[in-house]
XYZ file of C-alpha atoms in Angstrom:
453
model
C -46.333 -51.031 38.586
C -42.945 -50.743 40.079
C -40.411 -48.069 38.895
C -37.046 -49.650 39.026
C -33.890 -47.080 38.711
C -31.461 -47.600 35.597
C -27.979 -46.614 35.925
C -26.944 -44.410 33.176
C -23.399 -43.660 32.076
C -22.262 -40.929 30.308
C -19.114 -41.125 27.861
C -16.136 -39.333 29.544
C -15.323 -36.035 27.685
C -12.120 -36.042 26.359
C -9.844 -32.615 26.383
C -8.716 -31.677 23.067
C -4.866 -31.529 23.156
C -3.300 -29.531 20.740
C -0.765 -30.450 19.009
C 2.654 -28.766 18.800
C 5.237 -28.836 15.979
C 7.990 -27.305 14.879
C 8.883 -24.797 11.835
C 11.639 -22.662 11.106
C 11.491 -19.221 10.365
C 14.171 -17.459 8.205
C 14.928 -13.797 8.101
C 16.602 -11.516 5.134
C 19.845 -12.402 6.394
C 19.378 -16.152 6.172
C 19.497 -16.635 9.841
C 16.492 -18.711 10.985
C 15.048 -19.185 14.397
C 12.736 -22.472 15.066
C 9.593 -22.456 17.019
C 7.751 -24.545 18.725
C 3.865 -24.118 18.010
C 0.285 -25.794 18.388
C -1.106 -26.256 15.382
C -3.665 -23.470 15.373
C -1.219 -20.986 15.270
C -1.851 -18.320 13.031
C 0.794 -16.266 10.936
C -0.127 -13.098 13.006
C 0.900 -15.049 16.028
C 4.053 -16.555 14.359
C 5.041 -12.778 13.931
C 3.928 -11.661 17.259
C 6.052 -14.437 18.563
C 9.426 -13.228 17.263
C 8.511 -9.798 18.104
C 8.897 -10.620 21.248
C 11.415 -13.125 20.918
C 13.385 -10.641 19.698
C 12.289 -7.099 21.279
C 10.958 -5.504 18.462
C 8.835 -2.542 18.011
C 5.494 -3.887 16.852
C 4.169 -1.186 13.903
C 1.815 -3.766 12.516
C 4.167 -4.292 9.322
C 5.153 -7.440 10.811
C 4.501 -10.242 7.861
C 5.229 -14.337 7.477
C 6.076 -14.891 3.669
C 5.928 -18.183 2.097
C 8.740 -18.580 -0.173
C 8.869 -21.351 -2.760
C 12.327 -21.340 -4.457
C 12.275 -23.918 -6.749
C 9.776 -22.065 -8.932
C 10.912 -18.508 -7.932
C 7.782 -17.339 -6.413
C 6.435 -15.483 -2.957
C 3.111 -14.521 -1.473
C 2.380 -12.740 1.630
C 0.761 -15.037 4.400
C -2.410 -13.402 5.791
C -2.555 -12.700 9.453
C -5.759 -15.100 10.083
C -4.194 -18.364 7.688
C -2.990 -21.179 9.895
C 0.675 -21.613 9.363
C 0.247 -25.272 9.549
C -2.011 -25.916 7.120
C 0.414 -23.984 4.576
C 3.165 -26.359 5.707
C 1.087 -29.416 4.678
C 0.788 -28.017 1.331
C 4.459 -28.366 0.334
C 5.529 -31.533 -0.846
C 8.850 -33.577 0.681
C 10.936 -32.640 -1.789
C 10.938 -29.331 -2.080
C 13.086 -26.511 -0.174
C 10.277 -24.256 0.368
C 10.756 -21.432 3.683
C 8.885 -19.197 5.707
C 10.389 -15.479 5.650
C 9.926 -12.869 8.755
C 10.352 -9.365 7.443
C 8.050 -6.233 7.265
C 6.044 -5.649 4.598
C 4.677 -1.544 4.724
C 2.503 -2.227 1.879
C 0.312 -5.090 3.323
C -2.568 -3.159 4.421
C -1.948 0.066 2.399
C -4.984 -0.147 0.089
C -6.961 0.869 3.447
C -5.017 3.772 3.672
C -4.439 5.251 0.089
C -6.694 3.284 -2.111
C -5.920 5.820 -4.790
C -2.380 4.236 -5.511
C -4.124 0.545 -5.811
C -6.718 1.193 -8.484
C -6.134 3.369 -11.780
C -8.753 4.507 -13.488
C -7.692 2.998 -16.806
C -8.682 -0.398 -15.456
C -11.343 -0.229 -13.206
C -15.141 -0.285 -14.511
C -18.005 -1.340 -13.092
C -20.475 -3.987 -13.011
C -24.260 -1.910 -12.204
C -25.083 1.539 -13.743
C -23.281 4.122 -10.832
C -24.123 7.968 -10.893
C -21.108 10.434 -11.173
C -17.159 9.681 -10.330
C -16.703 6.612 -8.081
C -13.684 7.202 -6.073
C -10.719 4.929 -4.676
C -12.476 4.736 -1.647
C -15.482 3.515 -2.998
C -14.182 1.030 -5.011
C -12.566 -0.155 -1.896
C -16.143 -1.005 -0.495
C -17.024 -2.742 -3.626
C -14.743 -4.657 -3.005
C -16.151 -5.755 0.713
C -19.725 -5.786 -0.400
C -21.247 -8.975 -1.614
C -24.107 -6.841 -3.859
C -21.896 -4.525 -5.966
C -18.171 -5.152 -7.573
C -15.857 -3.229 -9.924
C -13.888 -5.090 -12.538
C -11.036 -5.000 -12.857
C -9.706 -5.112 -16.518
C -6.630 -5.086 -19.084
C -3.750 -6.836 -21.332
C -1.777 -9.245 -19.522
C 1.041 -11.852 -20.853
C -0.034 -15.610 -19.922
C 2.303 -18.696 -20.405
C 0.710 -21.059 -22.318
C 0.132 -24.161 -21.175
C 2.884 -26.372 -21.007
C 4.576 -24.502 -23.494
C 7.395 -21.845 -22.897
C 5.741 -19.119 -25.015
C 4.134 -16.299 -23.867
C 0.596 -14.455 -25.289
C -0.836 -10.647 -24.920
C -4.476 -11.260 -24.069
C -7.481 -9.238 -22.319
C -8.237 -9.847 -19.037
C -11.451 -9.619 -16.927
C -11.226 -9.582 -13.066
C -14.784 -10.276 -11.530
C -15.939 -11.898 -8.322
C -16.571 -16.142 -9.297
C -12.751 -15.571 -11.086
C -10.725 -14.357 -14.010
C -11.801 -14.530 -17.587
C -9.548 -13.521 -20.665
C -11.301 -12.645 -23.797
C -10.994 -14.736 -26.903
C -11.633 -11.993 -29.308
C -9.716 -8.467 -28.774
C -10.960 -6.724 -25.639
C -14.341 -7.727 -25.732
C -16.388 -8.321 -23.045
C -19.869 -10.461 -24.195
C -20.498 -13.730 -22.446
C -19.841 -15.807 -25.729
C -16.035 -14.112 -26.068
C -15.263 -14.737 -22.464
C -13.392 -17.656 -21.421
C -12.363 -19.074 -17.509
C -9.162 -18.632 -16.309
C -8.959 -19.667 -12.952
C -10.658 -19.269 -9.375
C -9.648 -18.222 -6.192
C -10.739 -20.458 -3.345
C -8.241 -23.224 -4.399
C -5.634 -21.604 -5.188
C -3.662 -18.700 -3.813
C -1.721 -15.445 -5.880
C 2.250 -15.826 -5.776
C 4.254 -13.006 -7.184
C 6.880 -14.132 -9.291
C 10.888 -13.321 -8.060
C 12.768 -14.266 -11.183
C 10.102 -14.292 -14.130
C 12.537 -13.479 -17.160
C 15.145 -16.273 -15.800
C 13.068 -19.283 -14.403
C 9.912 -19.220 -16.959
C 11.011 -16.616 -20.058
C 8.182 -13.973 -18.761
C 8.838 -10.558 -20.890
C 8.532 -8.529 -17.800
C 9.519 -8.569 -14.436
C 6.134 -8.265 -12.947
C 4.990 -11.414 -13.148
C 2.671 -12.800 -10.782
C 0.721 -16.281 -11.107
C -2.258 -18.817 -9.695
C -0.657 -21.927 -7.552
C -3.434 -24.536 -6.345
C -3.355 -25.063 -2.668
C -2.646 -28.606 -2.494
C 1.445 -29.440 -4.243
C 1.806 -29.490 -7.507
C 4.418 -29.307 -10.408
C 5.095 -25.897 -12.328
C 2.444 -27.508 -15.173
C -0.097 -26.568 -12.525
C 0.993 -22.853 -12.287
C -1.292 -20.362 -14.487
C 1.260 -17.566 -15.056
C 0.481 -14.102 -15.610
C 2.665 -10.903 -16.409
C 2.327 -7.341 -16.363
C 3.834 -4.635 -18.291
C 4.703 -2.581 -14.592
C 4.785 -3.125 -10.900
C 1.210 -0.290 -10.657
C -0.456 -2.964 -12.957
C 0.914 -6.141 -10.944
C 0.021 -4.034 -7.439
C -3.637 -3.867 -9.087
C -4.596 -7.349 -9.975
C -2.882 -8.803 -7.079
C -4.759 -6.743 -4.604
C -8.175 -6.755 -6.034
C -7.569 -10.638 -5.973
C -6.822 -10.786 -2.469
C -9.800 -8.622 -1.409
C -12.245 -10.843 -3.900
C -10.350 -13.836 -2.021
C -10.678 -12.491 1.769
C -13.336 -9.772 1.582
C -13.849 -8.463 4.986
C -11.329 -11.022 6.667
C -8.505 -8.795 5.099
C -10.349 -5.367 7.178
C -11.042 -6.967 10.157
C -7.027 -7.962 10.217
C -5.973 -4.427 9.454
C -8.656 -3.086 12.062
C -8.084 -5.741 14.612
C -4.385 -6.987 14.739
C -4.149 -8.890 17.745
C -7.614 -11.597 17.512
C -5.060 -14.390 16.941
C -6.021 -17.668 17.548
C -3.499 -18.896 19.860
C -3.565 -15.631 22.151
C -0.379 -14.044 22.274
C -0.660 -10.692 22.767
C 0.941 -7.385 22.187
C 0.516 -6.605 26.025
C 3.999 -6.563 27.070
C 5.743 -5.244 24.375
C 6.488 -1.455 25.016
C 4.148 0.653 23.094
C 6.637 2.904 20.312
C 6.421 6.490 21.323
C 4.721 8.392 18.534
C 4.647 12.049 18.397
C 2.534 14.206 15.843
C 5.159 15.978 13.557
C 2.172 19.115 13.949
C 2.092 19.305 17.453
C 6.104 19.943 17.566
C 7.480 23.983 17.171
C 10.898 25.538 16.948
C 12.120 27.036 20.317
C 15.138 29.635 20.233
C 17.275 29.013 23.431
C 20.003 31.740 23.093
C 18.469 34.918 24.354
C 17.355 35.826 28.066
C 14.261 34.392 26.957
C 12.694 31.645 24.939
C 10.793 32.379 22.249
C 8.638 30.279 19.423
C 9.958 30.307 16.158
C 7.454 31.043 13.826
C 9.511 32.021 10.355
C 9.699 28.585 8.575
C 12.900 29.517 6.903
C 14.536 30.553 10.175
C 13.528 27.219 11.743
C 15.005 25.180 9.001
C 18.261 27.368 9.057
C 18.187 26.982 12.872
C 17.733 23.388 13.035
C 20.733 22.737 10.542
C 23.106 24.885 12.284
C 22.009 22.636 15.748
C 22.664 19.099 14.102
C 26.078 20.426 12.346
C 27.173 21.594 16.363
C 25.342 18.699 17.750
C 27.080 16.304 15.081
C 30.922 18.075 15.528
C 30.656 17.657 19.375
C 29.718 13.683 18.648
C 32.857 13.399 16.600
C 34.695 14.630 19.211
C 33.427 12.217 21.781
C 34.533 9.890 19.083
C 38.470 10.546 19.842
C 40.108 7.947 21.877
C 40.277 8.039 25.754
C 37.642 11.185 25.398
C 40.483 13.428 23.585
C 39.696 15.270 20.672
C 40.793 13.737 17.596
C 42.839 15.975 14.919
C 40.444 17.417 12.281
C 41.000 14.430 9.728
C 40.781 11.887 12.101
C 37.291 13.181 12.805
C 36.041 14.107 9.564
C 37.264 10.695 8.781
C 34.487 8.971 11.784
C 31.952 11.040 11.154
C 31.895 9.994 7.588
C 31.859 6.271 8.527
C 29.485 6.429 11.699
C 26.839 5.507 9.293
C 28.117 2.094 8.638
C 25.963 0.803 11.507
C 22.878 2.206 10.899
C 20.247 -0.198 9.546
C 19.005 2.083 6.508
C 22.545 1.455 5.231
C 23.226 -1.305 2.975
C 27.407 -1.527 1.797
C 27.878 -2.388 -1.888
C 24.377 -3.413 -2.772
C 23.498 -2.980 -6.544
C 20.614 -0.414 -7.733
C 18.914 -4.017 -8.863
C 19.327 -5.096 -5.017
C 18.326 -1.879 -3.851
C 15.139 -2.073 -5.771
C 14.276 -6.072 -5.039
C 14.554 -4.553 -0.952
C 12.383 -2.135 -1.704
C 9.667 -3.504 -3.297
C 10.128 -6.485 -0.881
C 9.382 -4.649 2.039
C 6.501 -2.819 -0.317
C 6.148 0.109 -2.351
C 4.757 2.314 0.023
C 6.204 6.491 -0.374
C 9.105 7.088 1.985
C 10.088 3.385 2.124
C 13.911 4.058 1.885
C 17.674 2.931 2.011
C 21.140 4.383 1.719
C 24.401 2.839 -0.466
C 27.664 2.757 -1.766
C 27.616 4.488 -5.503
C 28.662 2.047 -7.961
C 29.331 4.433 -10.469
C 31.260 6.592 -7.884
C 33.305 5.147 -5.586
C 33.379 8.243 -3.283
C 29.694 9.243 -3.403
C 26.539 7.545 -1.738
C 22.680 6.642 -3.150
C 19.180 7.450 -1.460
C 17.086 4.854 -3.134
C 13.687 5.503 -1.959
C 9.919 4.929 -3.239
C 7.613 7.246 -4.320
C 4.213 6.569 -6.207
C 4.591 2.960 -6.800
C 8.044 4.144 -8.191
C 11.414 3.687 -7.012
C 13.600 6.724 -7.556
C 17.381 7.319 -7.284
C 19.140 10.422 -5.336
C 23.172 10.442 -5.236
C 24.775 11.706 -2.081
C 27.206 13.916 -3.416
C 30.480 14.941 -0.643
C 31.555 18.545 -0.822
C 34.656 20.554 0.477
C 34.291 23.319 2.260
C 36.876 25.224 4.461
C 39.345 22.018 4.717
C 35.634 19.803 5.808
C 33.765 17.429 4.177
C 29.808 17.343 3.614
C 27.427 15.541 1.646
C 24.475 16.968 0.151
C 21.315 16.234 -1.946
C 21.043 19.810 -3.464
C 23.629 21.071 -5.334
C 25.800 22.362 -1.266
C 22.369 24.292 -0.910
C 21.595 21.779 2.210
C 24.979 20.490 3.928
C 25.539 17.732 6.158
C 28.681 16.672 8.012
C 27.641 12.831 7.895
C 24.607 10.554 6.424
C 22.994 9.803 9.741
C 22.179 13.867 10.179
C 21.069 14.085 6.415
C 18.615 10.851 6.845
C 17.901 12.672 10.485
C 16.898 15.396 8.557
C 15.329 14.197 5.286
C 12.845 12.303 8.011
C 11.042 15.541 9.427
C 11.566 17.619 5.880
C 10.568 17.010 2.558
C 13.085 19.010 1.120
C 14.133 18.593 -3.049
C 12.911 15.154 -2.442
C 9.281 13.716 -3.536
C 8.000 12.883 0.224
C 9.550 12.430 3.514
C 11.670 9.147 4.314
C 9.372 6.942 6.864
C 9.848 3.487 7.101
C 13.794 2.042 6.593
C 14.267 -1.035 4.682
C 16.709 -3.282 6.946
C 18.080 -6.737 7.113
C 17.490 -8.708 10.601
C 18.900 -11.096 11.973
C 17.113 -13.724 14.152
């Protein structure tokens, strides 16, 4: 038998091309910046993309928003979503945008878990021995075996009406339930609300003027694919620690361990951009700095707290007087007014500072950029024309400090205690305010600003 040779011919292997397109990214300041991207970008790599763009300092607060004005609503984009595939999901008509701003309290459940889940409305699932802490419930949260529940009143919007109703809620792993009889919790009283793998949690911007909510902490269920408001399943809170609750227990039942491995493990993008050439930020520990006295023969370690506060004020007032004077024109001191009257304005550049923004604007920054303790920003008084505002967060609150200016020997400070503390200008009292606690609640850490792109 003869073996004859057959000629076999393998299909050519085609490369996969990826395909580019282009969005447009907007930033607080309405100033937008468009990119051209394949389309397995993820949002992690959109913001690691304008961080370089732009030469920022990458603290991993970084976030792509999806903003959706026609209804008034706004989620957070997760680092590992494919911007793309959000695009497809608006429809033609509408004016939807992509926001680039930092958002401290993206990952902050990692970090103080005890802010995220009160007591009052977390219970659990299985029999558990003793306290459960916020950490605990945390890994609950990642484990497929175990859950807590999340529970308590809400306001819905009924269904395609414009009224709203007070009713139970039950958070729980296959999706939310509301109970049809008082705050009961038996199988036969609970009733489906909605799911989480087609749809995703928007928080509301404008609840009390676009859909009549009776709060402002609205929050709501949006399928994935368009659809008209009739499709939204709106929720309300009574306040933002309530809102902060269900929203974050919804993204961890959503993500699970996605949402850990993305705080962990910032940089596994998709598309491989990398954090490589941006400057690392310097970071210093605040413990491993001491006060050193100069002025003697020798130097010597300060070691009386209260004479290494009073020292340290007495070096930014000299410190700050010798900058005004560099301040006078052609490097001639200024008369006394003159530079009283700069270093009382110097602050008008600084990013923390925001002109004639209303406490209401203040607050929307704020809890934009997250509610995170030492978030901050300074403003105009409206109440006072010649006095100034710390606005800062604190425990899921937002609190309100006025900047009072005092005379004192012909100069002007400003202080946040009574003239106890004394400042010659607002950059040296935020200066300050950032390494002390002093009278306020914590120390001021992360700035709210508007960028430009």
């Amino acid at each position: 038998m003869s073996l004859s040779a057959r000629r076999v011919t393998l299909p050519a292997i085609t490369p996969i091309v990826l395909q580019k397109r282009v969005i447009k990214v907007y930033s607080e300041d309405e100033t937008s910046r468009a990119l051209e991207v394949p389309s397995d970008i993820t949002a992690r790599d959109v913001c690691q993309l304008l961080i370089l763009k732009n030469h920022y300092i990458d603290d991993h607060s970084w976030t792509l928003f999806e903003h959706l004005p026609h209804v008034g609503l706004e989620r957070t984009i997760e680092d590992h979503e494919l911007v793309i595939e959000v695009l497809s999901n608006w429809g033609m008509e509408e004016e939807n945008k992509l926001y680039f701003r930092k958002n401290y309290a993206k990952y902050e459940f990692f970090k103080n878990p005890m802010y995220f889940f009160p007591e009052h409305m977390v219970s659990f699932a299985t029999e558990t021995n003793g306290e459960i802490s916020p950490t605990q419930i945390l890994q609950m949260f990642l484990s497929s075996s175990t859950y807590p529940e999340i529970h308590g009143f809400l306001h819905a919007k009924e269904q395609g009406k414009k009224s709203w109703k007070k009713i139970y809620f039950l958070l729980r792993r296959s999706g939310l339930y509301f109970s049809t009889k008082g705050t009961s919790k038996e199988p036969r009283h609970l009733q489906f609300f909605s799911e989480f793998g087609n749809s995703d949690i928007y928080v509301s911007l404008a609840g009390k003027k676009k859909h009549g909510a009776p709060t402002n902490y609205g929050f709501c269920f949006k399928p994935n694919k368009a659809g008209g408001p009739r499709d939204l399943k709106m929720l309300c809170a009574e306040e933002e620690q309530s809102r902060t609750c269900w929203v974050t227990a919804i993204r961890l039942l959503k993500y699970g361990m996605q949402l850990y491995q993305n705080y962990m493990h910032p940089y596994q993008g998709r598309s491989g951009y990398s954090s490589q050439s941006i400057s690392p930020m310097r970071s210093i520990s605040e413990n491993s700095l001491v006060a050193m006295d100069f002025s003697g023969q020798k130097t010597r370690v300060i070691e009386n707290p209260t004479e290494a506060l009073s020292v340290a004020v007495e070096e930014g007032l000299a410190w700050r007087k010798k900058g005004c004077l560099r301040l006078g024109s052609h490097g001639s001191p200024t008369a006394s007014s003159q530079s009283s009257a700069t270093s009382m304005a110097i602050h008008r550049s600084q990013p923390w500072f925001h002109h004639k923004i209303s406490r209401e604007e203040a607050q929307r920054l704020i809890i934009q950029q997250g509610l995170v303790d030492g978030v901050f920003l300074v403003r105009d008084s409206q109440s006072n024309p010649k006095t100034f505002v710390l606005s800062m967060s604190h425990g899921q609150k937002i609190k309100h400090f006025q900047i009072i200016p005092v005379e004192d020997d012909g100069e002007m400070f400003h202080t946040l205690d009574d003239g106890h503390t004394r400042f010659t200008d607002l950059i040296q009292l935020v200066e300050f305010y950032q390494l002390n606690k002093g009278v306020l609640p914590c120390k001021l850490k992360h700035y709210c600003a508007r960028i430009a792109l």
